[in-house]
Short mmCIF file of C-alpha atoms and ligand atoms in Angstrom, two decimals:
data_model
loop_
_atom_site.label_atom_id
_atom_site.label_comp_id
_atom_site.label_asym_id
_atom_site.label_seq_id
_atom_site.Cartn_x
_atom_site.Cartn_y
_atom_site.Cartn_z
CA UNK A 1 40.39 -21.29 25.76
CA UNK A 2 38.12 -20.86 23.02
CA UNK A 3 40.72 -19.26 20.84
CA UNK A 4 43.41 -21.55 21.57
CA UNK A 5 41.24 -24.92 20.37
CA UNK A 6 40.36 -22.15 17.35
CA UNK A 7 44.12 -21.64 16.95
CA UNK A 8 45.00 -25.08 17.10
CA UNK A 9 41.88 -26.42 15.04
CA UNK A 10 42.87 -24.45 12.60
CA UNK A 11 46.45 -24.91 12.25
CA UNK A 12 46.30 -28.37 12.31
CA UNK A 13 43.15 -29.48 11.14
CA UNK A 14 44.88 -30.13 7.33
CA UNK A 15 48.19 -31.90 8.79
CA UNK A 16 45.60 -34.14 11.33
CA UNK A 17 43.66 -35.00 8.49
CA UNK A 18 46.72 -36.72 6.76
CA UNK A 19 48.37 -37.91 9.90
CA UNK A 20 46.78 -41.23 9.95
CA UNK A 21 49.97 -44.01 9.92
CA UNK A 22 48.21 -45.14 6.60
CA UNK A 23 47.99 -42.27 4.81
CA UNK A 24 51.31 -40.84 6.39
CA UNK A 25 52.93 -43.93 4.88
CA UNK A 26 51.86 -43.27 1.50
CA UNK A 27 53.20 -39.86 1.34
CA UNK A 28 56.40 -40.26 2.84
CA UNK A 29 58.93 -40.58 0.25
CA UNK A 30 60.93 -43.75 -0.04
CA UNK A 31 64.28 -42.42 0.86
CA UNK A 32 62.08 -41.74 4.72
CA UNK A 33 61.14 -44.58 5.42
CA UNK A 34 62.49 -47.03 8.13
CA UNK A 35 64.95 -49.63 6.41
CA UNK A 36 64.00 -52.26 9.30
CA UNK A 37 63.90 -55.51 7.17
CA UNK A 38 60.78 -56.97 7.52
CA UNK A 39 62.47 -60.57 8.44
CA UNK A 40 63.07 -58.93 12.09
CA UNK A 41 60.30 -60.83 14.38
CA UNK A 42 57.89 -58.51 15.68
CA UNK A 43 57.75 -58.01 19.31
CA UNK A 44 55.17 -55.84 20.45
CA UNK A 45 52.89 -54.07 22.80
CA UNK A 46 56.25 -53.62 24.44
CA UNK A 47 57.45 -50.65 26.47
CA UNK A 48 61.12 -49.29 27.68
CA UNK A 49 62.13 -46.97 30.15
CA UNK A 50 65.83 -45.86 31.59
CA UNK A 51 67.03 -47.39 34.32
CA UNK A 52 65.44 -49.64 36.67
CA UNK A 53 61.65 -48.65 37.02
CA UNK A 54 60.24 -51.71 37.43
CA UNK A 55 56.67 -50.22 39.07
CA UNK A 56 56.73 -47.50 36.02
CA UNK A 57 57.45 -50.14 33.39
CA UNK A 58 54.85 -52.32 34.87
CA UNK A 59 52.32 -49.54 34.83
CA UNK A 60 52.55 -48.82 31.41
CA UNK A 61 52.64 -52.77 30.38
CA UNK A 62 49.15 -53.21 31.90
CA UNK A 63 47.90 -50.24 30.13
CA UNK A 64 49.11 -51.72 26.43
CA UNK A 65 47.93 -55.34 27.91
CA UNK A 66 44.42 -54.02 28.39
CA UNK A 67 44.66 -52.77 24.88
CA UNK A 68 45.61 -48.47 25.59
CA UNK A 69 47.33 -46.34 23.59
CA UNK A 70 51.07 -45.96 23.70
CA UNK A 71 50.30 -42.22 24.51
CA UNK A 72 48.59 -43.36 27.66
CA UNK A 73 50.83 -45.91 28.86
CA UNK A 74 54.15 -43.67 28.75
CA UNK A 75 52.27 -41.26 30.61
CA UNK A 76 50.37 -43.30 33.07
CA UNK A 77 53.68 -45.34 33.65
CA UNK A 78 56.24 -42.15 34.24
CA UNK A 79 53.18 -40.60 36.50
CA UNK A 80 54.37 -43.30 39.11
CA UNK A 81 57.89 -42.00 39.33
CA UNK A 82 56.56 -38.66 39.40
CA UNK A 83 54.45 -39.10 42.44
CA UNK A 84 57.14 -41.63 43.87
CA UNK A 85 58.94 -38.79 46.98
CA UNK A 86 62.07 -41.65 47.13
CA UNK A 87 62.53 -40.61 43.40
CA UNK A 88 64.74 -37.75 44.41
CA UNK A 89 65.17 -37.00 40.41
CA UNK A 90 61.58 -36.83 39.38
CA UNK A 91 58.61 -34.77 40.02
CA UNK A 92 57.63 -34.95 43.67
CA UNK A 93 60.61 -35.23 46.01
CA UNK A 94 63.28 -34.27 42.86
CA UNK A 95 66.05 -32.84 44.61
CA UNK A 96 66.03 -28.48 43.91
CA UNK A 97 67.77 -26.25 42.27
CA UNK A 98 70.77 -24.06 44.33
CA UNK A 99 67.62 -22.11 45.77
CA UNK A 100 66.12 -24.48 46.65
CA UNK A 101 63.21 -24.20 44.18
CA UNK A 102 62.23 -27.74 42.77
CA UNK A 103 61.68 -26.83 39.18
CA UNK A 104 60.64 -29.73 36.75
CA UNK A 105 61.30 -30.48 32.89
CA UNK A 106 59.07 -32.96 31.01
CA UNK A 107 57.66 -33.81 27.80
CA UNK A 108 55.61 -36.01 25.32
CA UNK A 109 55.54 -37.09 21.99
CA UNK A 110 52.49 -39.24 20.33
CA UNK A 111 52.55 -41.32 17.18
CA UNK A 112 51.15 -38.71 15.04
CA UNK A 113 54.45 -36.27 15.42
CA UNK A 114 52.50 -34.32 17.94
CA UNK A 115 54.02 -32.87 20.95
CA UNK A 116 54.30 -30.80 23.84
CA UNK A 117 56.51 -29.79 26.63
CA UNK A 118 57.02 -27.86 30.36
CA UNK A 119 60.08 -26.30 31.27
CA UNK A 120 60.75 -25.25 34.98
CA UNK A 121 57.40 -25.72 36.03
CA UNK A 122 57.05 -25.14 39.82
CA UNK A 123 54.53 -27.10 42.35
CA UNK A 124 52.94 -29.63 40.02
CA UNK A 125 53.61 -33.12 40.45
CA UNK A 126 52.87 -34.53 37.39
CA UNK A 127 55.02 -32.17 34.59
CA UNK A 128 54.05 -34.90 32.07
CA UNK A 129 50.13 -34.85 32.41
CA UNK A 130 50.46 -30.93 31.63
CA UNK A 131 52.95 -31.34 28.53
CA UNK A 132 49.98 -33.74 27.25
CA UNK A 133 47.65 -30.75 27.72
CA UNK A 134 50.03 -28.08 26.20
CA UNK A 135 49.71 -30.61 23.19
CA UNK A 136 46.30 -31.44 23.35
CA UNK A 137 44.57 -28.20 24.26
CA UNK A 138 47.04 -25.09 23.16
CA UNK A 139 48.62 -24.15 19.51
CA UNK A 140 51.86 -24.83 21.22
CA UNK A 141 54.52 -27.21 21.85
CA UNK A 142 56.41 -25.47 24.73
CA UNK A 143 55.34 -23.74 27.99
CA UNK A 144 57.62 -22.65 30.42
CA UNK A 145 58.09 -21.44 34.18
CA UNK A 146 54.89 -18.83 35.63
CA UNK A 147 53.01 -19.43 32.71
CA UNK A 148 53.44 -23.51 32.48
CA UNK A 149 52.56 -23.19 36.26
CA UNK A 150 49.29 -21.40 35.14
CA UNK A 151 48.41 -23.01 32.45
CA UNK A 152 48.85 -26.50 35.30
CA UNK A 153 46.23 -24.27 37.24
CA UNK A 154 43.54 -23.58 34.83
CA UNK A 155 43.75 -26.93 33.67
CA UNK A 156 42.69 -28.14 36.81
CA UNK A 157 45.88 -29.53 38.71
CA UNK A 158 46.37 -28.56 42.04
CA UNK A 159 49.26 -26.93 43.84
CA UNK A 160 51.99 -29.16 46.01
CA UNK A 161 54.54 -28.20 47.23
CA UNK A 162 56.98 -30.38 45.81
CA UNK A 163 60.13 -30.01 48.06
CA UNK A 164 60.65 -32.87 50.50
CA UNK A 165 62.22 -32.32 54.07
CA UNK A 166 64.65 -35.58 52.46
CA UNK A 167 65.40 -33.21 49.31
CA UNK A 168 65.61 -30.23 51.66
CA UNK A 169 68.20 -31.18 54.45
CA UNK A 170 70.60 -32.80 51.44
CA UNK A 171 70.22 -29.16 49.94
CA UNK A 172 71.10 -27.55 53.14
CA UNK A 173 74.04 -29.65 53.73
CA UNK A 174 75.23 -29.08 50.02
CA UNK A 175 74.92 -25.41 50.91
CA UNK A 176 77.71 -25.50 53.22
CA UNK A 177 80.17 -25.66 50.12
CA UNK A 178 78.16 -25.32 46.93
CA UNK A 179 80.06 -27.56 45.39
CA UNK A 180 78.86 -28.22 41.94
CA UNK A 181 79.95 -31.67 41.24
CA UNK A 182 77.48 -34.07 39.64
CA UNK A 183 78.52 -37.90 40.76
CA UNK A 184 78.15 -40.20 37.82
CA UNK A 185 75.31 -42.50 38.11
CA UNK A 186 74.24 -41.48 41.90
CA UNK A 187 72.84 -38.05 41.82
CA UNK A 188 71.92 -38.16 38.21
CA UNK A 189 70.38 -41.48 38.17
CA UNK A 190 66.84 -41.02 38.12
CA UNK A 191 65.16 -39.51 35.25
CA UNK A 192 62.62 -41.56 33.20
CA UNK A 193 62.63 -41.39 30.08
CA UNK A 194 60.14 -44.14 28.06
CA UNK A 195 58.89 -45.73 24.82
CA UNK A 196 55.99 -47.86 24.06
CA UNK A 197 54.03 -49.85 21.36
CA UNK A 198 50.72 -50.52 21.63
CA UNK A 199 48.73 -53.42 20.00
CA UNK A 200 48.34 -51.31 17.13
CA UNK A 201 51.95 -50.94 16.38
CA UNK A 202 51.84 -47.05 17.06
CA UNK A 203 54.76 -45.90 19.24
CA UNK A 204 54.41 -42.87 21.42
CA UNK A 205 57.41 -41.01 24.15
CA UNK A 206 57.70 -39.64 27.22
CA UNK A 207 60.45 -37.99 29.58
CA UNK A 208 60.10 -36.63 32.90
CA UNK A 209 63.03 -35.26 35.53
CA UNK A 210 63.86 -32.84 38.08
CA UNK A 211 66.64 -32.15 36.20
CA UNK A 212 70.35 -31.67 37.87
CA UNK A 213 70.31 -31.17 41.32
CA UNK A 214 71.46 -28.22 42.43
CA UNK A 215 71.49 -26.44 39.07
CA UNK A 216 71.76 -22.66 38.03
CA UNK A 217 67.55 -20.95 38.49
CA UNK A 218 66.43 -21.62 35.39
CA UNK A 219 68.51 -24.36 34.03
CA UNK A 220 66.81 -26.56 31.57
CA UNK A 221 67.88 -29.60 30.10
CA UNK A 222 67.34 -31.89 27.60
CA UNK A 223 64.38 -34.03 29.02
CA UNK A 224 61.52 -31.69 28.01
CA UNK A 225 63.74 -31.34 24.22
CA UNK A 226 62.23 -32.96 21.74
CA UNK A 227 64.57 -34.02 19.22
CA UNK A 228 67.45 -34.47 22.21
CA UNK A 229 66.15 -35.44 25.27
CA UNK A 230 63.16 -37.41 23.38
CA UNK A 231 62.33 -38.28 19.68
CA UNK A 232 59.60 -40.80 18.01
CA UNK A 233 58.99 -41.52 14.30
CA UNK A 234 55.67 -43.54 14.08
CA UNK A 235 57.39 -44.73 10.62
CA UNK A 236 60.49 -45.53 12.53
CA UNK A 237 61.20 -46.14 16.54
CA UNK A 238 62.19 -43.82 19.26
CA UNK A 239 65.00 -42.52 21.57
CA UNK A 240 65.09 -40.93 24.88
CA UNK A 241 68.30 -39.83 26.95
CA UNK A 242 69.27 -39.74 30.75
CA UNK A 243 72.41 -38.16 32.02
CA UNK A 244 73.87 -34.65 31.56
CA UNK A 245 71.30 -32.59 29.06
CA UNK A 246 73.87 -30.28 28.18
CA UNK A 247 75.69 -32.95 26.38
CA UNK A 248 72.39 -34.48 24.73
CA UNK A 249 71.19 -31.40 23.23
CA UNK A 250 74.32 -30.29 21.68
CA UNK A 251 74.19 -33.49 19.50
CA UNK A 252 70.21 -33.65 18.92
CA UNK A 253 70.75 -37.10 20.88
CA UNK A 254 67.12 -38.47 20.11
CA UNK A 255 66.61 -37.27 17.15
CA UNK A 256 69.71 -38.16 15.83
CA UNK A 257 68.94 -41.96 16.70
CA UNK A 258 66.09 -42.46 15.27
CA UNK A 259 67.30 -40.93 12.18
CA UNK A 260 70.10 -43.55 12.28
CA UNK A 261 67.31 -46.56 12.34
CA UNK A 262 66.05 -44.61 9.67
CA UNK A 263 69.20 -45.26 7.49
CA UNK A 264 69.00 -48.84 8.56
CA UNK A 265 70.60 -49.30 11.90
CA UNK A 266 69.59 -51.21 14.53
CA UNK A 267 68.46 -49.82 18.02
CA UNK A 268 71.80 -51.02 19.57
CA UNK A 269 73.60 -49.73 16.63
CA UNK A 270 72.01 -46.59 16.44
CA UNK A 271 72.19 -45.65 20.54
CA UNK A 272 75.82 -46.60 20.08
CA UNK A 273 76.50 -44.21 16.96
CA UNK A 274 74.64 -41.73 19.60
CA UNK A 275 77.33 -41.90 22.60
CA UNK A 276 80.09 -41.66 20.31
CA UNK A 277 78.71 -38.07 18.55
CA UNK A 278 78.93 -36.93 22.36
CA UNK A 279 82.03 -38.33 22.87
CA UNK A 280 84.01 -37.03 19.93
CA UNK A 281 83.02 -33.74 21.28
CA UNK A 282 84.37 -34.47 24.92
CA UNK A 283 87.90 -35.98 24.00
CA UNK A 284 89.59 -37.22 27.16
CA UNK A 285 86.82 -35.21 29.65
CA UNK A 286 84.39 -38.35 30.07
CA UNK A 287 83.70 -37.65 33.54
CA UNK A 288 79.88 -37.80 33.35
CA UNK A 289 77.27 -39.97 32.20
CA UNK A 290 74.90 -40.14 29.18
CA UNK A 291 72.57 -43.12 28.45
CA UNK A 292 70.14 -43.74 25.48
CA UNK A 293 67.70 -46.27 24.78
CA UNK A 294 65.91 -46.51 21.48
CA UNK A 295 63.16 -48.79 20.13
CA UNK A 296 62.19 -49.57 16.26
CA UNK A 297 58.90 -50.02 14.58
CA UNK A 298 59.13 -53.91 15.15
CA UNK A 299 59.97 -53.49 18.77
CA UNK A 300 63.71 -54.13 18.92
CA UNK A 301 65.44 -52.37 21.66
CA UNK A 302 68.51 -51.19 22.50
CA UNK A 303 70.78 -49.12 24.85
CA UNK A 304 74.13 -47.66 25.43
CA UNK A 305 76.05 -45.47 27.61
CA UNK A 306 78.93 -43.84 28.31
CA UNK A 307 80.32 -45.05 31.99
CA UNK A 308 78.85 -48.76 33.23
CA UNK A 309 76.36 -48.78 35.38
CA UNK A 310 73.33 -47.74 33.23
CA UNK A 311 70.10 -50.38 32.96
CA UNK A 312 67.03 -49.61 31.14
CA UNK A 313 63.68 -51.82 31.18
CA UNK A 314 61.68 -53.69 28.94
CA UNK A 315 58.59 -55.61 29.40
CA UNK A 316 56.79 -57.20 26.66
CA UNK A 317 54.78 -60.55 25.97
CA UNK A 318 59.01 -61.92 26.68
CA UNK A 319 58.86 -61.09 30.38
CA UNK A 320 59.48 -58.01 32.29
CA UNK A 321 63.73 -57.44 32.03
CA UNK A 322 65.99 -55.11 33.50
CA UNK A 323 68.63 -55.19 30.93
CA UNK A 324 72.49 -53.65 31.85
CA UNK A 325 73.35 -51.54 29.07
CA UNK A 326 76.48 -52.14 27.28
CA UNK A 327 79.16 -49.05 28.20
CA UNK A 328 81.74 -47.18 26.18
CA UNK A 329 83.89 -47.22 29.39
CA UNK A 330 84.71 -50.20 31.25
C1 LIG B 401 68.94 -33.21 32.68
N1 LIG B 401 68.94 -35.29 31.49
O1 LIG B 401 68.22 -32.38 33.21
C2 LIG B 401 68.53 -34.66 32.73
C3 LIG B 401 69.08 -35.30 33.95
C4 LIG B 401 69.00 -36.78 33.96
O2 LIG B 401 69.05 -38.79 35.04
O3 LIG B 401 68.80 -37.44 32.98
N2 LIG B 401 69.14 -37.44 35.07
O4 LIG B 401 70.01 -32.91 32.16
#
């Protein structure tokens, strides 16, 4: 352990020391800089989060009411999903992979550009909580499978087994034909992906899932991405993605967002620009589902999916809204 806070001391002790949003400012060039005109009425602490997760969203709300980070209230808030066993898409309870194995994907971005991610990490319920130690405590970004699962261990979380006898007798019965055939919107419909402000105006990311149920061993998707299945820009908003991952990462889906509200679009405009990469790449074969939501430094939101029946969350000083995202289908 020793070497890795040397390591990571070390490598990052010049970029931390200019990594204050201040200072940050300053030296980004013009050209980088959000275009957000400054007319747009601030609304923030605020977070977001995919799809209904009213007990998530409301978690991380009291933690930016109380005055926390961002960074703490997107974790804290996506922990609840994670330990929630009815969340059949999430951490505890997710449904498995075709072996049965529940393997989980997850990651977390603060306002500083600092990140870090676990890919098919085994018998941990809270994937997020380690992806904040892989960026807190190691040199790295990424950890994946045996050693994520170690690293979990040494860092002091303890072993669960994470398959439910719910997520197990819907796997058994799926064994009888093996058919892989994700259903839009039902078995997909549960990954959490959030965004926060805090009182400071500092944004910070998470994403959390189970990933597809019933995938290939090994299988990862975009969740625990960053740059498609998450993205933040202290200087300019965030995006996270729900929905297939193979789709999101072959357009950079998050990234590619906030780099749109970089060149001046709006949340809404900028999720929108987002479905229609994926769908120029699909043609006529929309038979699955892809949501985004993004947020901008002033906290304006937005969503948009492919197929209707996506809703993402927002809870700010406003209220505490489950908003039905606007669909490329009808
Ligand atoms: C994945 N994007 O593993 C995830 C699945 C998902 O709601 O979002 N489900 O591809």
């Amino acid at each position: 352990m020793k070497r890795r806070n040397f390591l990571k001391n070390s490598t990052i002790g010049t970029a931390a020391m200019l990594s204050t949003p201040m200072l940050a400012a300053a030296a980004m060039p013009e050209g980088m800089k959000s275009k957000v005109p400054p007319t747009v009425k601030s609304r923030r602490p605020i977070v977001i989060c995919t799809w209904d997760f009213h007990n998530a969203s409301e978690k991380a709300w009291s933690v930016l009411k109380e005055g926390g980070s961002a960074l703490d209230a997107v974790e804290q808030g996506v922990m609840v999903e994670e330990s929630d066993a009815d969340n059949q898409t999430v951490g505890l309870g997710g449904r498995p992979d075709r072996d049965g194995n529940v393997t989980l994907d997850a990651c977390i971005m603060d306002r500083d550009g600092n990140c870090g991610a676990v890919l098919c990490l085994q018998n941990i319920v809270h994937p997020i909580s380690v992806a904040r130690k892989v960026m807190e405590a190691t040199p790295h970004v990424m950890l994946a499978g045996k050693g994520a699962e170690q690293f979990a261990y040494e860092m002091g979380f303890k072993k669960t087994i994470l398959l439910t006898e719910k997520s197990k007798q819907e796997w058994l019965e799926w064994k009888k034909t093996s058919l892989y055939k994700p259903i839009i919107n039902i078995e997909n419909h549960d990954t959490i992906g959030m965004l926060a402000i805090d009182r400071n105006g500092d944004i910070a990311g998470g994403c959390t899932t189970s990933g597809m149920a019933y995938k290939m061993a090994g299988r990862v998707g975009d969740s625990p991405i960053i740059g498609a299945g998450l993205f933040v820009d202290n200087e300019v908003g965030g995006a996270t993605a729900t929905g297939v991952g193979e789709e999101v990462v072959r357009t950079v889906g998050s990234f590619l967002i906030v780099e749109l509200m970089r060149q001046g679009k709006s949340p809404q405009e900028a999720c929108e620009e987002g479905v229609r990469r994926i769908i120029a790449k699909n043609g006529d074969k929309l038979d699955f589902q892809i949501g985004f939501i993004a947020i901008n430094k002033e906290g304006e939101t937005g969503g948009y999916c492919i197929q209707p029946g996506f809703t993402y969350r927002t809870y700010s000083e406003e209220g505490h809204v489950n908003n039905p995202s606007a669909s490329h289908l009808k």
